[in-house]
Coordinates of C-alpha atoms in Angstrom, one line a residue:
Chain A
D1 CA 15.9 2.1 -1.5
T2 CA 12.3 4.0 0.3
G3 CA 14.3 5.4 2.8
V4 CA 11.1 3.2 5.6
S5 CA 12.3 0.8 7.5
Q6 CA 10.6 -2.3 8.9
D7 CA 11.8 -4.6 11.3
P8 CA 11.5 -7.9 12.0
R9 CA 11.4 -8.6 8.5
H10 CA 10.3 -12.3 9.1
K11 CA 8.8 -13.8 12.5
I12 CA 7.3 -16.3 13.2
T13 CA 5.4 -17.3 16.4
K14 CA 2.5 -19.2 18.4
R15 CA -0.9 -18.4 18.0
G16 CA -1.8 -17.1 21.0
Q17 CA 2.0 -14.9 21.6
N18 CA 2.4 -12.0 21.6
V19 CA 4.2 -9.7 18.7
T20 CA 5.4 -6.2 18.2
F21 CA 6.7 -4.9 14.8
R22 CA 8.5 -1.7 14.5
C23 CA 8.5 0.9 11.6
D24 CA 11.3 3.5 11.3
P25 CA 9.5 6.5 8.5
I26 CA 11.5 8.7 6.3
S27 CA 12.8 11.2 9.1
E28 CA 11.0 14.2 8.2
H29 CA 7.3 12.4 6.8
N30 CA 5.1 13.6 9.7
R31 CA 2.1 11.0 8.2
L32 CA 2.9 7.0 9.0
Y33 CA 0.7 4.0 8.1
W34 CA -0.3 0.5 8.8
Y35 CA -1.6 -2.2 6.7
R36 CA -2.2 -6.0 6.3
Q37 CA -1.8 -7.2 3.0
T38 CA -2.5 -11.5 2.5
L39 CA -1.8 -13.1 -0.4
G40 CA -3.4 -12.1 -3.5
Q41 CA -5.0 -9.1 -2.0
G42 CA -3.6 -5.5 -2.3
P43 CA -3.2 -4.0 1.1
E44 CA -5.5 -2.6 3.4
F45 CA -5.6 -0.1 6.1
L46 CA -4.9 -0.7 9.3
T47 CA -4.3 2.6 11.1
Y48 CA -3.0 6.1 10.7
F49 CA -0.7 8.6 12.7
Q50 CA -0.4 11.9 12.0
N51 CA 2.7 13.1 14.4
E52 CA 2.2 11.5 17.7
A53 CA -1.7 11.3 17.0
Q54 CA -3.8 8.1 16.0
L55 CA -5.9 9.5 14.0
E56 CA -7.7 6.8 12.0
K57 CA -8.5 3.2 13.4
S58 CA -9.9 0.4 10.9
R59 CA -12.5 -1.6 11.6
L60 CA -10.1 -5.1 11.4
L61 CA -7.9 -3.5 13.8
S62 CA -9.7 -5.6 16.5
D63 CA -9.0 -5.3 20.4
R64 CA -5.5 -7.1 20.4
F65 CA -4.2 -4.3 17.9
S66 CA -2.2 -1.5 19.0
A67 CA -0.2 0.8 17.1
E68 CA 1.4 3.8 18.9
R69 CA 4.2 5.8 17.1
P70 CA 5.5 7.8 20.8
K71 CA 6.7 11.6 19.9
G72 CA 5.7 11.4 16.6
S73 CA 9.4 8.9 15.2
F74 CA 9.4 5.2 14.8
S75 CA 5.5 3.5 15.1
T76 CA 4.9 -0.8 16.8
L77 CA 2.2 -2.5 16.2
E78 CA 1.7 -4.5 18.3
I79 CA -0.6 -7.9 17.6
Q80 CA -2.2 -10.0 21.7
R81 CA -2.7 -13.4 21.5
T82 CA -2.3 -14.2 17.8
E83 CA -4.1 -16.3 16.0
Q84 CA -4.1 -17.7 13.0
G85 CA -5.9 -15.5 10.8
D86 CA -3.4 -12.8 11.3
S87 CA -0.5 -14.2 9.3
A88 CA 0.1 -11.9 6.7
M89 CA 2.2 -8.9 5.9
Y90 CA 1.9 -6.2 8.2
L91 CA 3.5 -3.1 6.1
C92 CA 4.5 0.2 7.0
A93 CA 3.8 3.7 5.3
S94 CA 5.1 7.5 5.5
S95 CA 3.9 10.7 3.2
L96 CA 4.9 14.3 3.9
R97 CA 1.4 16.2 4.2
V98 CA -0.8 13.9 1.7
D99 CA 2.0 13.3 -0.4
T100 CA 3.6 10.5 -2.7
Q101 CA 3.2 7.2 0.3
Y102 CA 6.5 5.6 0.9
F103 CA 6.1 1.8 2.0
G104 CA 8.5 0.0 4.0
P105 CA 10.2 -3.7 2.7
G106 CA 7.6 -5.2 5.3
T107 CA 7.0 -7.5 8.0
R108 CA 6.2 -11.6 6.7
L109 CA 3.6 -13.1 10.2
T110 CA 3.5 -16.5 10.3
V111 CA 1.6 -17.7 13.6
L112 CA 1.7 -21.7 14.1
Chain B
K1 CA -18.3 1.6 0.0
Q2 CA -15.4 2.8 -2.0
E3 CA -13.9 -0.5 -3.6
V4 CA -10.8 -0.6 -6.9
T5 CA -11.3 -3.2 -9.5
Q6 CA -8.3 -4.4 -11.2
I7 CA -8.1 -5.7 -14.3
P8 CA -6.9 -8.1 -15.7
A9 CA -5.7 -10.0 -12.5
A10 CA -2.9 -11.5 -14.4
L11 CA -1.6 -10.9 -18.0
S12 CA 1.3 -12.5 -19.9
V13 CA 3.6 -10.9 -22.9
P14 CA 5.9 -11.1 -24.9
E15 CA 9.1 -8.6 -24.4
G16 CA 8.6 -5.2 -26.7
E17 CA 4.5 -5.4 -26.2
N18 CA 2.7 -2.0 -25.2
L19 CA 0.3 -3.0 -22.4
V20 CA -2.1 -1.2 -20.2
L21 CA -4.0 -2.2 -17.1
N22 CA -7.0 -0.9 -15.6
C23 CA -8.0 0.1 -12.8
S24 CA -11.4 1.1 -11.8
F25 CA -13.4 3.0 -8.4
T26 CA -17.0 3.2 -7.5
D27 CA -16.5 6.7 -6.1
S28 CA -14.9 9.2 -8.3
A29 CA -14.3 11.7 -5.2
I30 CA -11.4 10.9 -5.0
Y31 CA -8.2 13.0 -3.4
N32 CA -5.7 11.2 -6.1
L33 CA -4.9 7.7 -7.4
Q34 CA -1.5 6.3 -6.7
W35 CA 0.4 3.7 -9.0
F36 CA 2.6 1.1 -7.7
R37 CA 4.8 -2.2 -8.4
Q38 CA 6.0 -4.7 -5.7
D39 CA 7.7 -7.4 -6.6
P40 CA 7.4 -10.8 -4.9
G41 CA 7.9 -10.7 -0.8
K42 CA 8.7 -7.4 -1.1
G43 CA 6.8 -3.7 -0.2
L44 CA 5.7 -0.9 -3.1
T45 CA 7.6 1.1 -5.5
S46 CA 5.8 4.5 -6.2
L47 CA 5.5 4.5 -9.4
L48 CA 3.0 8.1 -10.6
L49 CA 0.8 9.6 -8.3
I50 CA -2.0 12.0 -10.1
Q51 CA -3.9 14.4 -8.1
S52 CA -7.9 14.0 -9.0
S53 CA -7.1 17.8 -10.7
Q54 CA -4.7 16.1 -13.5
R55 CA -5.8 13.7 -16.5
E56 CA -2.4 12.4 -16.7
Q57 CA 1.1 11.6 -15.8
T58 CA 3.9 10.1 -17.1
S59 CA 7.3 9.1 -16.5
G60 CA 9.7 7.2 -18.8
R61 CA 7.8 4.2 -20.2
L62 CA 5.1 4.9 -17.7
N63 CA 1.9 6.6 -18.7
A64 CA -0.7 6.2 -15.9
S65 CA -4.6 8.6 -16.9
L66 CA -6.9 9.5 -14.8
D67 CA -11.3 9.5 -15.9
K68 CA -12.8 10.8 -12.1
S69 CA -16.0 10.8 -13.8
S70 CA -16.0 7.8 -15.0
G71 CA -14.0 6.3 -12.3
R72 CA -11.5 4.8 -14.2
S73 CA -7.3 5.2 -14.4
T74 CA -4.7 3.3 -16.7
L75 CA -1.4 2.3 -16.4
Y76 CA 0.3 2.5 -19.9
I77 CA 3.8 0.3 -20.0
A78 CA 5.9 1.1 -23.8
A79 CA 8.0 -1.4 -24.9
S80 CA 7.5 -3.9 -21.7
Q81 CA 10.6 -5.4 -20.3
P82 CA 11.6 -8.1 -18.2
G83 CA 12.4 -6.7 -15.3
D84 CA 8.6 -5.2 -15.6
S85 CA 7.6 -8.5 -14.1
A86 CA 5.8 -7.8 -11.3
T87 CA 2.8 -6.6 -9.5
Y88 CA 1.1 -3.4 -10.5
L89 CA -1.4 -2.1 -8.0
C90 CA -3.3 1.5 -8.1
A91 CA -4.3 2.9 -4.6
V92 CA -7.2 5.4 -4.5
R93 CA -7.0 8.4 -2.3
Y94 CA -10.7 9.5 -0.4
N95 CA -9.8 11.4 2.4
F96 CA -6.3 12.7 3.9
N97 CA -5.8 9.5 5.2
K98 CA -5.7 6.4 3.9
F99 CA -5.6 4.7 0.4
Y100 CA -7.7 1.6 -0.6
F101 CA -6.1 -0.6 -3.0
G102 CA -6.9 -3.0 -5.9
S103 CA -5.8 -6.5 -5.9
G104 CA -3.6 -5.8 -8.7
T105 CA -2.5 -7.3 -11.9
K106 CA 0.3 -10.0 -12.1
L107 CA 2.2 -8.8 -14.9
N108 CA 5.0 -11.4 -16.5
V109 CA 7.1 -10.5 -19.1
K110 CA 8.8 -13.3 -21.3
P111 CA 12.4 -12.6 -22.9

């Protein structure tokens, strides 16, 4: 058990709907990362927070994606107007400074 | 563009065999490199972290080496067990903010 939790674990939605995922990092970790993983591939970086500040965003993060980390604690990732290509596992990780990243169990999104 | 490649993509070995998984990266200016294990449908579990100044790290039956100049890392698993069956991913950090992952090696250890 890494201590990073994600909710929900699975989400099935219809194309065009909005979805929101939550990540709760290990409590003392100030860095939080979001990744997307498709079948047979390694995770791809989406965005990174240090405390409450979003310091880096990948070009993969289109305008339909938004992430927040209010008060530097939990984080949310919202996808608006979902598309079938958004179907993937969304992984959250946290770390203390630039140490080891600890991953959550992921949220599997299926867009019908 | 930073790229991370893992070879082989899949590996099947009998129980008890020693094995080596390979990871190569195109840009040698790395900050650190981390090996992960991923079970089907699950998140990633950290195995070993090697800082750029280190040559290797060991944990139990696992040994990871790093050769920055050649852009390579290896994960050595001694006396493999069926419970080692999983996908092994390497991830290279180039700055403070993000990792670049390889596509992984899917390992099957047969009883």
